[in-house]
Coordinates of C-alpha atoms in Angstrom, one line a residue:
M1 CA 129.1 135.8 65.4
D2 CA 131.2 135.5 62.3
F3 CA 134.3 133.4 62.3
L4 CA 136.5 136.4 61.3
V5 CA 135.2 138.5 64.2
L6 CA 136.0 135.7 66.7
F7 CA 139.4 135.2 65.1
L8 CA 140.2 139.0 65.3
L9 CA 139.0 139.1 68.9
Y10 CA 141.2 136.2 69.7
L11 CA 144.3 138.0 68.2
A12 CA 143.4 141.2 70.0
L13 CA 143.2 139.4 73.4
L14 CA 146.5 137.7 72.6
L15 CA 148.3 140.9 71.9
I16 CA 146.7 142.7 74.8
G17 CA 147.7 139.9 77.1
G18 CA 151.3 140.1 75.8
V19 CA 151.4 143.9 76.4
V20 CA 149.9 143.5 80.0
I21 CA 152.5 140.8 80.8
C22 CA 155.4 143.1 79.6
V23 CA 154.0 146.0 81.6
C24 CA 153.5 144.0 84.7
A25 CA 156.8 142.1 84.4
K26 CA 158.7 144.7 86.5
T27 CA 156.0 145.0 89.2
H28 CA 154.7 142.8 91.9
Y29 CA 151.3 142.5 90.2
L30 CA 152.4 139.7 87.9
K31 CA 153.8 137.7 90.8
G32 CA 150.6 138.2 92.7
L33 CA 148.5 137.1 89.7
V34 CA 150.7 134.0 89.2
R35 CA 150.6 133.1 92.9
G36 CA 146.8 133.5 93.0
G37 CA 146.4 131.5 89.8
T38 CA 148.6 128.8 91.1
Q39 CA 146.6 128.5 94.3
I40 CA 143.3 128.2 92.4
F41 CA 144.7 125.5 90.1
S42 CA 146.1 123.6 93.1
Y43 CA 142.6 123.0 94.3
I44 CA 141.4 121.9 90.8
I45 CA 144.2 119.8 89.4
P46 CA 145.2 116.5 91.0
V47 CA 148.5 116.4 92.9
C48 CA 150.1 113.8 90.6
L49 CA 149.3 115.9 87.6
Q50 CA 150.7 119.0 89.3
R51 CA 153.9 117.3 90.0
A52 CA 154.2 116.1 86.4
M53 CA 153.5 119.6 85.1
L54 CA 156.2 121.0 87.5
R55 CA 158.7 118.4 86.3
L56 CA 157.9 119.2 82.7
L57 CA 158.2 123.0 83.2
H58 CA 161.4 122.6 85.2
Y59 CA 162.9 120.5 82.3
L60 CA 161.8 123.0 79.6
F61 CA 162.8 126.2 81.3
H62 CA 165.3 125.4 84.0
T63 CA 167.6 122.8 82.3
R64 CA 169.5 123.0 79.1
N65 CA 167.7 121.0 76.4
H66 CA 167.1 121.2 72.7
T67 CA 163.3 121.1 72.8
F68 CA 162.8 124.7 71.8
V69 CA 165.6 124.6 69.2
I70 CA 163.9 121.7 67.5
L71 CA 160.5 123.4 67.8
H72 CA 162.0 126.6 66.3
L73 CA 163.3 124.6 63.3
I74 CA 160.1 122.7 62.8
L75 CA 158.0 125.9 62.8
Q76 CA 160.4 127.5 60.4
G77 CA 160.3 124.5 58.1
V78 CA 156.5 124.3 58.1
V79 CA 156.1 128.0 57.3
Y80 CA 158.7 127.9 54.5
T81 CA 157.2 124.6 53.1
E82 CA 153.8 126.2 52.9
Y83 CA 155.3 129.3 51.3
T84 CA 157.1 127.2 48.7
W85 CA 154.3 124.8 48.1
E86 CA 151.5 127.4 47.5
I87 CA 152.4 131.1 47.6
F88 CA 155.6 130.8 45.5
G89 CA 153.9 128.9 42.7
Y90 CA 150.8 131.1 42.6
C91 CA 152.9 134.3 42.6
Q92 CA 154.9 133.0 39.6
E93 CA 151.6 132.6 37.7
L94 CA 150.7 136.2 38.5
D95 CA 154.2 137.4 37.2
F96 CA 155.7 138.5 40.5
S97 CA 159.3 139.5 40.4
L98 CA 161.6 136.4 41.1
W99 CA 163.9 138.5 43.3
Y100 CA 161.0 139.6 45.3
L101 CA 159.9 136.0 45.9
L102 CA 163.4 134.8 46.7
L103 CA 164.0 137.4 49.4
P104 CA 162.5 135.2 52.2
Y105 CA 164.9 132.4 51.3
L106 CA 167.9 134.8 51.4
L107 CA 166.8 136.0 54.9
L108 CA 166.3 132.4 55.9
I109 CA 169.9 131.5 55.0
V110 CA 171.3 134.5 56.9
N111 CA 169.0 133.8 59.9
L112 CA 170.1 130.2 60.2
V113 CA 173.7 131.2 60.1
F114 CA 173.3 133.6 63.0
F115 CA 170.9 131.3 64.8
T116 CA 173.6 128.6 64.8
L117 CA 176.2 131.1 66.0
S118 CA 173.9 132.2 68.8
C119 CA 173.5 128.6 69.8
V120 CA 177.1 127.4 69.8
T121 CA 179.1 130.6 70.7
D122 CA 180.4 131.0 74.2
P123 CA 178.5 133.9 75.7
G124 CA 181.4 134.9 77.9
T125 CA 181.8 132.2 80.5
I126 CA 183.8 133.4 83.5
T127 CA 186.5 131.0 84.8
K128 CA 189.5 131.1 87.1
A129 CA 191.7 131.7 84.0
N130 CA 189.9 134.9 82.8
E131 CA 188.4 136.2 86.0
S132 CA 191.0 138.9 86.5
L133 CA 190.5 140.0 82.8
F134 CA 186.8 140.4 83.1
L135 CA 187.1 142.4 86.4
Q136 CA 188.9 145.1 84.5
V137 CA 186.4 145.6 81.7
Y138 CA 183.5 147.5 83.5
E139 CA 183.4 149.9 86.3
F140 CA 181.5 148.9 89.5
D141 CA 178.6 151.2 90.3
E142 CA 178.4 150.1 93.9
V143 CA 174.6 149.9 93.7
M144 CA 173.6 147.1 91.4
F145 CA 177.2 145.8 91.0
P146 CA 179.3 146.3 94.1
K147 CA 182.9 145.3 94.4
N148 CA 184.3 142.3 96.2
V149 CA 181.3 140.1 95.7
R150 CA 181.8 136.4 95.0
C151 CA 179.4 134.1 93.3
S152 CA 178.1 131.6 95.9
T153 CA 177.9 128.8 93.3
C154 CA 181.1 129.3 91.2
D155 CA 183.1 130.8 94.1
L156 CA 184.5 133.4 91.6
R157 CA 184.7 137.2 92.0
K158 CA 181.8 138.7 90.2
P159 CA 182.8 141.3 87.5
A160 CA 180.5 144.2 87.0
R161 CA 177.5 143.4 84.8
S162 CA 178.0 139.6 85.2
K163 CA 175.4 137.2 86.5
H164 CA 175.3 133.5 87.4
C165 CA 172.9 131.6 85.1
S166 CA 171.1 128.9 87.0
V167 CA 170.2 127.1 83.8
C168 CA 173.7 126.8 82.4
N169 CA 175.3 126.8 85.9
R170 CA 178.0 129.3 85.0
C171 CA 178.7 133.0 85.5
V172 CA 178.4 135.0 82.3
H173 CA 180.1 138.3 81.4
R174 CA 177.7 141.1 80.6
F175 CA 174.8 138.7 81.1
D176 CA 171.6 139.6 79.2
H177 CA 169.3 136.6 79.5
H178 CA 169.0 132.9 79.0
C179 CA 167.2 132.2 75.7
V180 CA 165.5 128.8 75.5
W181 CA 165.1 129.2 71.7
V182 CA 168.8 129.0 71.2
N183 CA 169.5 126.9 74.3
N184 CA 172.2 129.3 75.4
C185 CA 172.9 132.4 77.5
I186 CA 173.1 135.7 75.7
G187 CA 176.2 137.5 76.9
A188 CA 179.0 139.8 75.7
W189 CA 180.4 137.4 73.1
N190 CA 177.2 136.3 71.3
A191 CA 174.9 139.3 71.8
R192 CA 175.8 140.6 68.3
Y193 CA 174.9 137.3 66.7
F194 CA 171.6 137.1 68.6
L195 CA 170.7 140.7 67.6
I196 CA 171.3 139.9 63.9
Y197 CA 169.4 136.6 64.3
L198 CA 166.4 138.5 65.8
L199 CA 166.6 141.1 63.1
T200 CA 166.6 138.6 60.2
L201 CA 163.9 136.5 61.8
T202 CA 161.6 139.6 62.1
A203 CA 162.5 140.6 58.6
S204 CA 161.7 137.2 57.1
A205 CA 158.3 137.0 58.9
A206 CA 157.4 140.6 57.8
T207 CA 158.6 139.9 54.2
M208 CA 156.5 136.7 54.0
A209 CA 153.4 138.6 55.4
I210 CA 153.9 141.3 52.8
V211 CA 154.3 138.8 49.9
S212 CA 151.2 136.9 51.1
T213 CA 149.1 140.0 51.4
V214 CA 150.1 141.4 48.0
F215 CA 149.3 138.0 46.4
L216 CA 145.8 137.9 47.9
V217 CA 145.1 141.5 47.0
R218 CA 146.3 141.0 43.4
L219 CA 144.3 137.8 43.1
V220 CA 141.1 139.7 44.2
V221 CA 141.8 142.4 41.7
V222 CA 142.6 140.1 38.8
S223 CA 139.6 137.9 39.5
D224 CA 137.2 140.8 40.0
W225 CA 136.0 139.2 43.3
Y226 CA 135.4 142.6 44.8
L227 CA 132.6 143.2 42.2
M228 CA 130.8 140.0 43.1
T229 CA 127.4 140.0 44.8
Y230 CA 125.7 137.6 47.2
V231 CA 122.2 137.0 48.6
D232 CA 121.8 137.8 52.3
D233 CA 119.4 136.0 54.7
L234 CA 116.5 138.2 53.6
G235 CA 117.0 137.3 50.0
H236 CA 118.4 140.6 48.9
S237 CA 121.4 140.9 46.6
Q238 CA 124.3 142.6 48.3
V239 CA 127.7 143.8 47.0
I240 CA 130.4 141.9 48.6
D241 CA 132.1 143.7 51.5
T242 CA 135.6 143.4 53.0
V243 CA 134.6 141.1 55.8
F244 CA 132.8 138.7 53.5
L245 CA 135.7 138.8 51.0
I246 CA 138.2 137.9 53.7
Q247 CA 136.0 135.0 54.8
Y248 CA 135.7 133.9 51.2
L249 CA 139.5 133.9 50.8
F250 CA 139.8 131.9 54.0
L251 CA 137.4 129.3 52.6
T252 CA 139.2 129.3 49.2
F253 CA 142.8 129.4 50.5
P254 CA 142.6 128.4 54.2
R255 CA 146.3 127.5 54.5
I256 CA 147.5 130.7 52.9
V257 CA 145.2 132.9 55.0
F258 CA 146.2 131.0 58.2
L259 CA 149.9 131.4 57.3
L260 CA 149.3 135.1 56.7
G261 CA 147.7 135.5 60.1
F262 CA 150.5 133.5 61.8
V263 CA 153.4 135.5 60.3
L264 CA 151.5 138.8 60.8
V265 CA 151.1 138.2 64.5
L266 CA 154.7 136.8 64.6
S267 CA 155.9 140.0 62.9
F268 CA 154.3 142.2 65.6
L269 CA 155.6 140.1 68.5
L270 CA 159.2 139.8 67.0
G271 CA 159.1 143.5 66.0
G272 CA 158.3 144.5 69.5
F273 CA 161.1 142.4 71.0
L274 CA 163.5 143.7 68.3
C275 CA 162.7 147.3 69.2
F276 CA 163.3 146.5 72.9
A277 CA 166.6 144.8 72.1
L278 CA 167.7 147.7 69.9
Y279 CA 166.8 150.1 72.7
L280 CA 168.9 148.2 75.2
A281 CA 171.8 148.1 72.7
A282 CA 171.5 151.8 72.0
T283 CA 171.5 152.7 75.7
N284 CA 174.1 150.0 76.7
Q285 CA 171.9 148.1 79.0
T286 CA 171.2 144.4 79.3
T287 CA 167.8 142.8 80.0
N288 CA 169.0 141.8 83.4
E289 CA 170.0 145.4 84.2
W290 CA 166.7 146.8 82.7
Y291 CA 164.7 144.4 84.8
R292 CA 166.6 145.2 88.0
G293 CA 166.8 148.9 87.2
D294 CA 163.5 149.9 88.8
R295 CA 164.8 148.6 92.1
A296 CA 166.3 152.0 92.6
W297 CA 167.1 151.9 96.3
C298 CA 170.3 150.3 97.5
Q299 CA 168.6 148.2 100.1
H300 CA 167.0 146.1 97.3
C301 CA 170.5 145.4 96.0
P302 CA 173.4 143.5 97.7
Q303 CA 174.8 145.5 100.6
V304 CA 177.9 147.5 99.7
V305 CA 180.8 146.2 101.8
G306 CA 182.2 148.9 104.0
A307 CA 179.6 151.5 103.1
S308 CA 180.1 154.5 105.4
S309 CA 176.6 155.9 104.9
T310 CA 173.2 154.3 105.3
R311 CA 171.7 156.8 102.9
P312 CA 170.0 154.9 100.0
Q313 CA 171.7 155.2 96.6
V314 CA 169.9 155.5 93.3
Y315 CA 170.9 153.2 90.4
R316 CA 172.2 155.1 87.4
N317 CA 173.4 153.6 84.1
I318 CA 177.1 154.6 84.1
H319 CA 178.0 152.4 81.0
S320 CA 176.3 154.4 78.3
H321 CA 178.8 156.5 76.3
G322 CA 176.8 157.5 73.2
L323 CA 174.9 155.6 70.5
W324 CA 177.9 154.6 68.3
S325 CA 180.1 153.7 71.2
N326 CA 177.3 151.6 72.7
L327 CA 176.7 149.7 69.4
G328 CA 180.4 149.3 69.0
E329 CA 180.5 147.5 72.3
I330 CA 177.9 145.0 71.1
F331 CA 179.6 144.2 67.9
L332 CA 183.2 144.6 69.1
P333 CA 183.3 143.4 72.7
A334 CA 186.5 144.7 74.4
A335 CA 187.1 141.6 76.6
K336 CA 187.0 139.3 73.5
H337 CA 189.9 141.2 71.8
A338 CA 191.8 141.5 75.0
E339 CA 191.7 137.8 75.6
R340 CA 192.9 137.1 72.0
K341 CA 195.8 139.4 72.5
K342 CA 196.7 137.7 75.7
K343 CA 196.7 134.3 74.0

């Protein structure tokens, strides 16, 4: 089987696996698969190696560390180094527009600014000093966020839409998720930075994929490679086809084709995550609320104190007030301005 077919099959399985994980994430199927896979590996892998893996996974995903931040910067540096070293120079020789070639660098600068802001900005940590302020921001729905509930770790009253992050060991206002890539929680005060960071990262990957593709296509046209012929296994002369041409390009420019494949897959993955994030912003939901939203019956949520009826209640998003109002809440968080006025 040709290398290209195997490579495309690998990419297809990777994308299908990602989609399956996203679909199953809100069901019990994923937990069952993980549990079953863990049991199988427990019989194969030695106990000492299992403990070492668990310690490593705990360090990477359950403690605050800069591993993924460093990995993010290294990958970004490698991609842009390859782009500068090969693609930029070749494109100049083919008379590409300079502004067109500089666009990925402009996106990189903006991306690094908002990446830094996402890393260092307080997401909305709830303390004794601002607890009463946050309690007034959102209405309690008495289903997912009931009143008079205290955080068992921080011993603070939990405002609506807040959650305690076990990684950062703090309660966060309008908690969305903990992102290992920025080593920080995403909450009310840095969600706008994270959204722009994700947007520019997706745009830079897509722009680089477009530039690389246009370069290879123009190179094929200028060099008349699509008119070439080759001799097959039977000794017959054949006109070069698309599959053979791609393999020829891979052998001639392996790093450029590999870079193109990497940023292309990255564009699809980031684009999917960006669409999901924009959907949540447009509907005024957080990832935490979206994940817990399918648990529609009240018995799956904390019990409402003093509930007079045992009839199950259905969760409903009461915080959405129209597209522009929802987006305004992301980019102009009310509690942030209220705290500044108070100071």
